[in-house]
């Protein structure tokens, strides 16, 4: 299992995923779970997904129209074939999945633990509502690890 924090820390709440995986890196997780900060490196994440993870949990700030700080879990549909040109510098989950398909890989199961941002403007630091949601997201990811099959981990 791969837990991948994504986002740009220089765009306020877009740094949500990076902060969540930073906190997760201090937690005791099963041996089969890898926690990584990808920041804005979608190409790096796509290449790492070629390793064939059974489950990937992406953690990111993603607008869905909810109140800022709302944390949610969404299962993403796999992309099996590229649908055209992609921006290799993009970090949105759909861009990463397109890159992976172009490389001939398959992501396995992909879950997104998202948070509704309040502000994604040029500044460093999370807004108070999103900062308060970080620990909620950490606990949500830990719950997902518990219910997913991680080799060598008993539930």
mmCIF file of C-alpha atoms in Angstrom:
data_model
loop_
_atom_site.group_PDB
_atom_site.id
_atom_site.type_symbol
_atom_site.label_atom_id
_atom_site.label_comp_id
_atom_site.label_asym_id
_atom_site.label_seq_id
_atom_site.Cartn_x
_atom_site.Cartn_y
_atom_site.Cartn_z
ATOM 1 C CA UNK A 1 0.000 0.000 0.000
ATOM 2 C CA UNK A 2 1.172 3.481 -0.859
ATOM 3 C CA UNK A 3 -0.035 6.597 0.950
ATOM 4 C CA UNK A 4 0.862 9.566 -1.253
ATOM 5 C CA UNK A 5 0.599 13.145 -0.080
ATOM 6 C CA UNK A 6 0.325 15.606 -2.928
ATOM 7 C CA UNK A 7 0.033 19.365 -3.226
ATOM 8 C CA UNK A 8 1.895 22.631 -3.402
ATOM 9 C CA UNK A 9 2.894 24.056 -0.009
ATOM 10 C CA UNK A 10 3.309 27.489 -1.621
ATOM 11 C CA UNK A 11 -0.418 27.664 -2.414
ATOM 12 C CA UNK A 12 -1.924 27.682 1.074
ATOM 13 C CA UNK A 13 -4.422 24.880 1.562
ATOM 14 C CA UNK A 14 -3.044 23.003 -1.445
ATOM 15 C CA UNK A 15 -0.345 21.821 0.986
ATOM 16 C CA UNK A 16 -2.936 19.743 2.885
ATOM 17 C CA UNK A 17 -1.786 16.354 1.540
ATOM 18 C CA UNK A 18 1.843 17.130 2.320
ATOM 19 C CA UNK A 19 0.989 17.996 5.935
ATOM 20 C CA UNK A 20 -1.136 14.848 6.387
ATOM 21 C CA UNK A 21 1.634 12.503 5.205
ATOM 22 C CA UNK A 22 4.155 14.407 7.322
ATOM 23 C CA UNK A 23 2.073 13.540 10.393
ATOM 24 C CA UNK A 24 1.474 9.978 9.187
ATOM 25 C CA UNK A 25 5.226 9.471 8.843
ATOM 26 C CA UNK A 26 5.487 9.662 12.646
ATOM 27 C CA UNK A 27 2.800 7.007 13.210
ATOM 28 C CA UNK A 28 3.298 3.274 13.600
ATOM 29 C CA UNK A 29 1.910 1.714 10.418
ATOM 30 C CA UNK A 30 2.098 -1.886 9.147
ATOM 31 C CA UNK A 31 5.271 -2.975 7.322
ATOM 32 C CA UNK A 32 3.462 -3.181 3.975
ATOM 33 C CA UNK A 33 2.518 0.516 4.051
ATOM 34 C CA UNK A 34 4.737 3.208 2.530
ATOM 35 C CA UNK A 35 4.106 6.893 3.256
ATOM 36 C CA UNK A 36 5.576 9.422 0.817
ATOM 37 C CA UNK A 37 5.409 13.147 0.160
ATOM 38 C CA UNK A 38 5.204 13.770 -3.600
ATOM 39 C CA UNK A 39 4.492 17.488 -3.414
ATOM 40 C CA UNK A 40 3.965 18.566 -7.025
ATOM 41 C CA UNK A 41 5.876 15.694 -8.645
ATOM 42 C CA UNK A 42 3.161 13.853 -10.556
ATOM 43 C CA UNK A 43 5.704 12.180 -12.822
ATOM 44 C CA UNK A 44 7.563 10.730 -9.823
ATOM 45 C CA UNK A 45 4.304 9.381 -8.379
ATOM 46 C CA UNK A 46 3.297 7.841 -11.719
ATOM 47 C CA UNK A 47 6.673 6.073 -11.972
ATOM 48 C CA UNK A 48 6.401 4.800 -8.397
ATOM 49 C CA UNK A 49 2.911 3.450 -9.123
ATOM 50 C CA UNK A 50 4.505 1.228 -11.768
ATOM 51 C CA UNK A 51 5.726 -0.874 -8.821
ATOM 52 C CA UNK A 52 2.202 -2.336 -8.683
ATOM 53 C CA UNK A 53 0.629 -1.334 -5.376
ATOM 54 C CA UNK A 54 -2.602 -3.139 -4.523
ATOM 55 C CA UNK A 55 -4.006 0.038 -2.957
ATOM 56 C CA UNK A 56 -2.935 3.659 -3.183
ATOM 57 C CA UNK A 57 -4.333 6.355 -0.930
ATOM 58 C CA UNK A 58 -3.860 9.833 -2.369
ATOM 59 C CA UNK A 59 -4.173 12.695 0.105
ATOM 60 C CA UNK A 60 -4.914 16.066 -1.453
ATOM 61 C CA UNK A 61 -6.878 19.287 -1.207
ATOM 62 C CA UNK A 62 -9.678 18.943 -3.714
ATOM 63 C CA UNK A 63 -12.652 21.226 -4.313
ATOM 64 C CA UNK A 64 -16.016 19.492 -4.369
ATOM 65 C CA UNK A 65 -18.191 22.428 -3.284
ATOM 66 C CA UNK A 66 -18.388 21.463 0.411
ATOM 67 C CA UNK A 67 -17.573 23.712 3.363
ATOM 68 C CA UNK A 68 -13.833 24.395 3.783
ATOM 69 C CA UNK A 69 -12.215 21.772 5.995
ATOM 70 C CA UNK A 70 -14.638 19.005 4.985
ATOM 71 C CA UNK A 71 -12.768 15.683 4.725
ATOM 72 C CA UNK A 72 -14.069 12.970 2.420
ATOM 73 C CA UNK A 73 -13.034 9.666 0.874
ATOM 74 C CA UNK A 74 -13.631 8.946 -2.806
ATOM 75 C CA UNK A 75 -12.703 5.809 -4.722
ATOM 76 C CA UNK A 76 -11.271 6.869 -8.071
ATOM 77 C CA UNK A 77 -12.060 5.041 -11.291
ATOM 78 C CA UNK A 78 -8.969 3.463 -12.826
ATOM 79 C CA UNK A 79 -7.666 4.873 -16.092
ATOM 80 C CA UNK A 80 -6.645 1.984 -18.306
ATOM 81 C CA UNK A 81 -5.801 3.864 -21.494
ATOM 82 C CA UNK A 82 -4.423 7.351 -22.069
ATOM 83 C CA UNK A 83 -6.962 9.741 -23.546
ATOM 84 C CA UNK A 84 -4.600 12.278 -25.080
ATOM 85 C CA UNK A 85 -1.790 14.635 -24.162
ATOM 86 C CA UNK A 86 -1.184 15.320 -20.481
ATOM 87 C CA UNK A 87 0.831 17.875 -18.568
ATOM 88 C CA UNK A 88 3.613 15.842 -16.948
ATOM 89 C CA UNK A 89 3.998 18.573 -14.332
ATOM 90 C CA UNK A 90 0.358 18.357 -13.218
ATOM 91 C CA UNK A 91 -0.433 16.803 -9.868
ATOM 92 C CA UNK A 92 -4.170 16.262 -10.131
ATOM 93 C CA UNK A 93 -5.074 12.592 -9.610
ATOM 94 C CA UNK A 94 -6.527 12.261 -13.113
ATOM 95 C CA UNK A 95 -3.275 13.561 -14.638
ATOM 96 C CA UNK A 96 -1.198 11.086 -12.609
ATOM 97 C CA UNK A 97 -3.470 8.205 -13.668
ATOM 98 C CA UNK A 98 -3.181 9.299 -17.320
ATOM 99 C CA UNK A 99 0.614 9.329 -17.024
ATOM 100 C CA UNK A 100 0.550 5.884 -15.453
ATOM 101 C CA UNK A 101 -1.612 4.560 -18.298
ATOM 102 C CA UNK A 102 0.773 6.086 -20.839
ATOM 103 C CA UNK A 103 3.609 4.204 -19.111
ATOM 104 C CA UNK A 104 1.642 0.954 -19.368
ATOM 105 C CA UNK A 105 0.911 0.660 -15.646
ATOM 106 C CA UNK A 106 -2.256 -0.043 -13.683
ATOM 107 C CA UNK A 107 -2.824 1.665 -10.337
ATOM 108 C CA UNK A 108 -4.825 -1.024 -8.532
ATOM 109 C CA UNK A 109 -7.379 0.414 -6.133
ATOM 110 C CA UNK A 110 -7.031 4.193 -5.668
ATOM 111 C CA UNK A 111 -8.694 6.069 -2.830
ATOM 112 C CA UNK A 112 -8.605 9.830 -2.429
ATOM 113 C CA UNK A 113 -8.733 11.324 1.047
ATOM 114 C CA UNK A 114 -9.577 14.880 0.184
ATOM 115 C CA UNK A 115 -10.191 18.108 1.998
ATOM 116 C CA UNK A 116 -12.148 21.088 0.784
ATOM 117 C CA UNK A 117 -9.729 24.049 0.695
ATOM 118 C CA UNK A 118 -10.566 27.535 1.898
ATOM 119 C CA UNK A 119 -7.749 29.271 0.001
ATOM 120 C CA UNK A 120 -5.239 28.196 -2.646
ATOM 121 C CA UNK A 121 -3.543 31.540 -3.144
ATOM 122 C CA UNK A 122 0.180 32.321 -3.078
ATOM 123 C CA UNK A 123 1.117 31.877 0.588
ATOM 124 C CA UNK A 124 2.600 29.250 2.861
ATOM 125 C CA UNK A 125 0.440 27.702 5.570
ATOM 126 C CA UNK A 126 -2.953 26.088 5.882
ATOM 127 C CA UNK A 127 -6.090 28.064 6.722
ATOM 128 C CA UNK A 128 -7.455 27.400 10.228
ATOM 129 C CA UNK A 129 -10.313 25.190 8.965
ATOM 130 C CA UNK A 130 -8.028 23.045 6.814
ATOM 131 C CA UNK A 131 -5.356 22.871 9.517
ATOM 132 C CA UNK A 132 -8.023 21.534 11.890
ATOM 133 C CA UNK A 133 -8.943 18.883 9.298
ATOM 134 C CA UNK A 134 -5.417 17.450 9.092
ATOM 135 C CA UNK A 135 -5.789 15.201 12.147
ATOM 136 C CA UNK A 136 -9.239 14.098 10.938
ATOM 137 C CA UNK A 137 -7.647 13.030 7.656
ATOM 138 C CA UNK A 138 -4.793 11.246 9.461
ATOM 139 C CA UNK A 139 -7.320 9.175 11.402
ATOM 140 C CA UNK A 140 -9.320 8.515 8.230
ATOM 141 C CA UNK A 141 -6.204 7.196 6.460
ATOM 142 C CA UNK A 142 -5.383 4.963 9.436
ATOM 143 C CA UNK A 143 -8.952 3.577 9.320
ATOM 144 C CA UNK A 144 -8.517 2.838 5.597
ATOM 145 C CA UNK A 145 -5.237 1.028 6.257
ATOM 146 C CA UNK A 146 -7.060 -1.103 8.842
ATOM 147 C CA UNK A 147 -9.831 -2.166 6.445
ATOM 148 C CA UNK A 148 -7.638 -2.721 3.370
ATOM 149 C CA UNK A 149 -5.624 -5.877 2.948
ATOM 150 C CA UNK A 150 -2.022 -5.015 3.740
ATOM 151 C CA UNK A 151 0.334 -7.994 3.416
ATOM 152 C CA UNK A 152 1.723 -9.007 6.808
ATOM 153 C CA UNK A 153 -0.909 -7.010 8.695
ATOM 154 C CA UNK A 154 -3.604 -8.689 10.766
ATOM 155 C CA UNK A 155 -6.808 -6.824 11.452
#
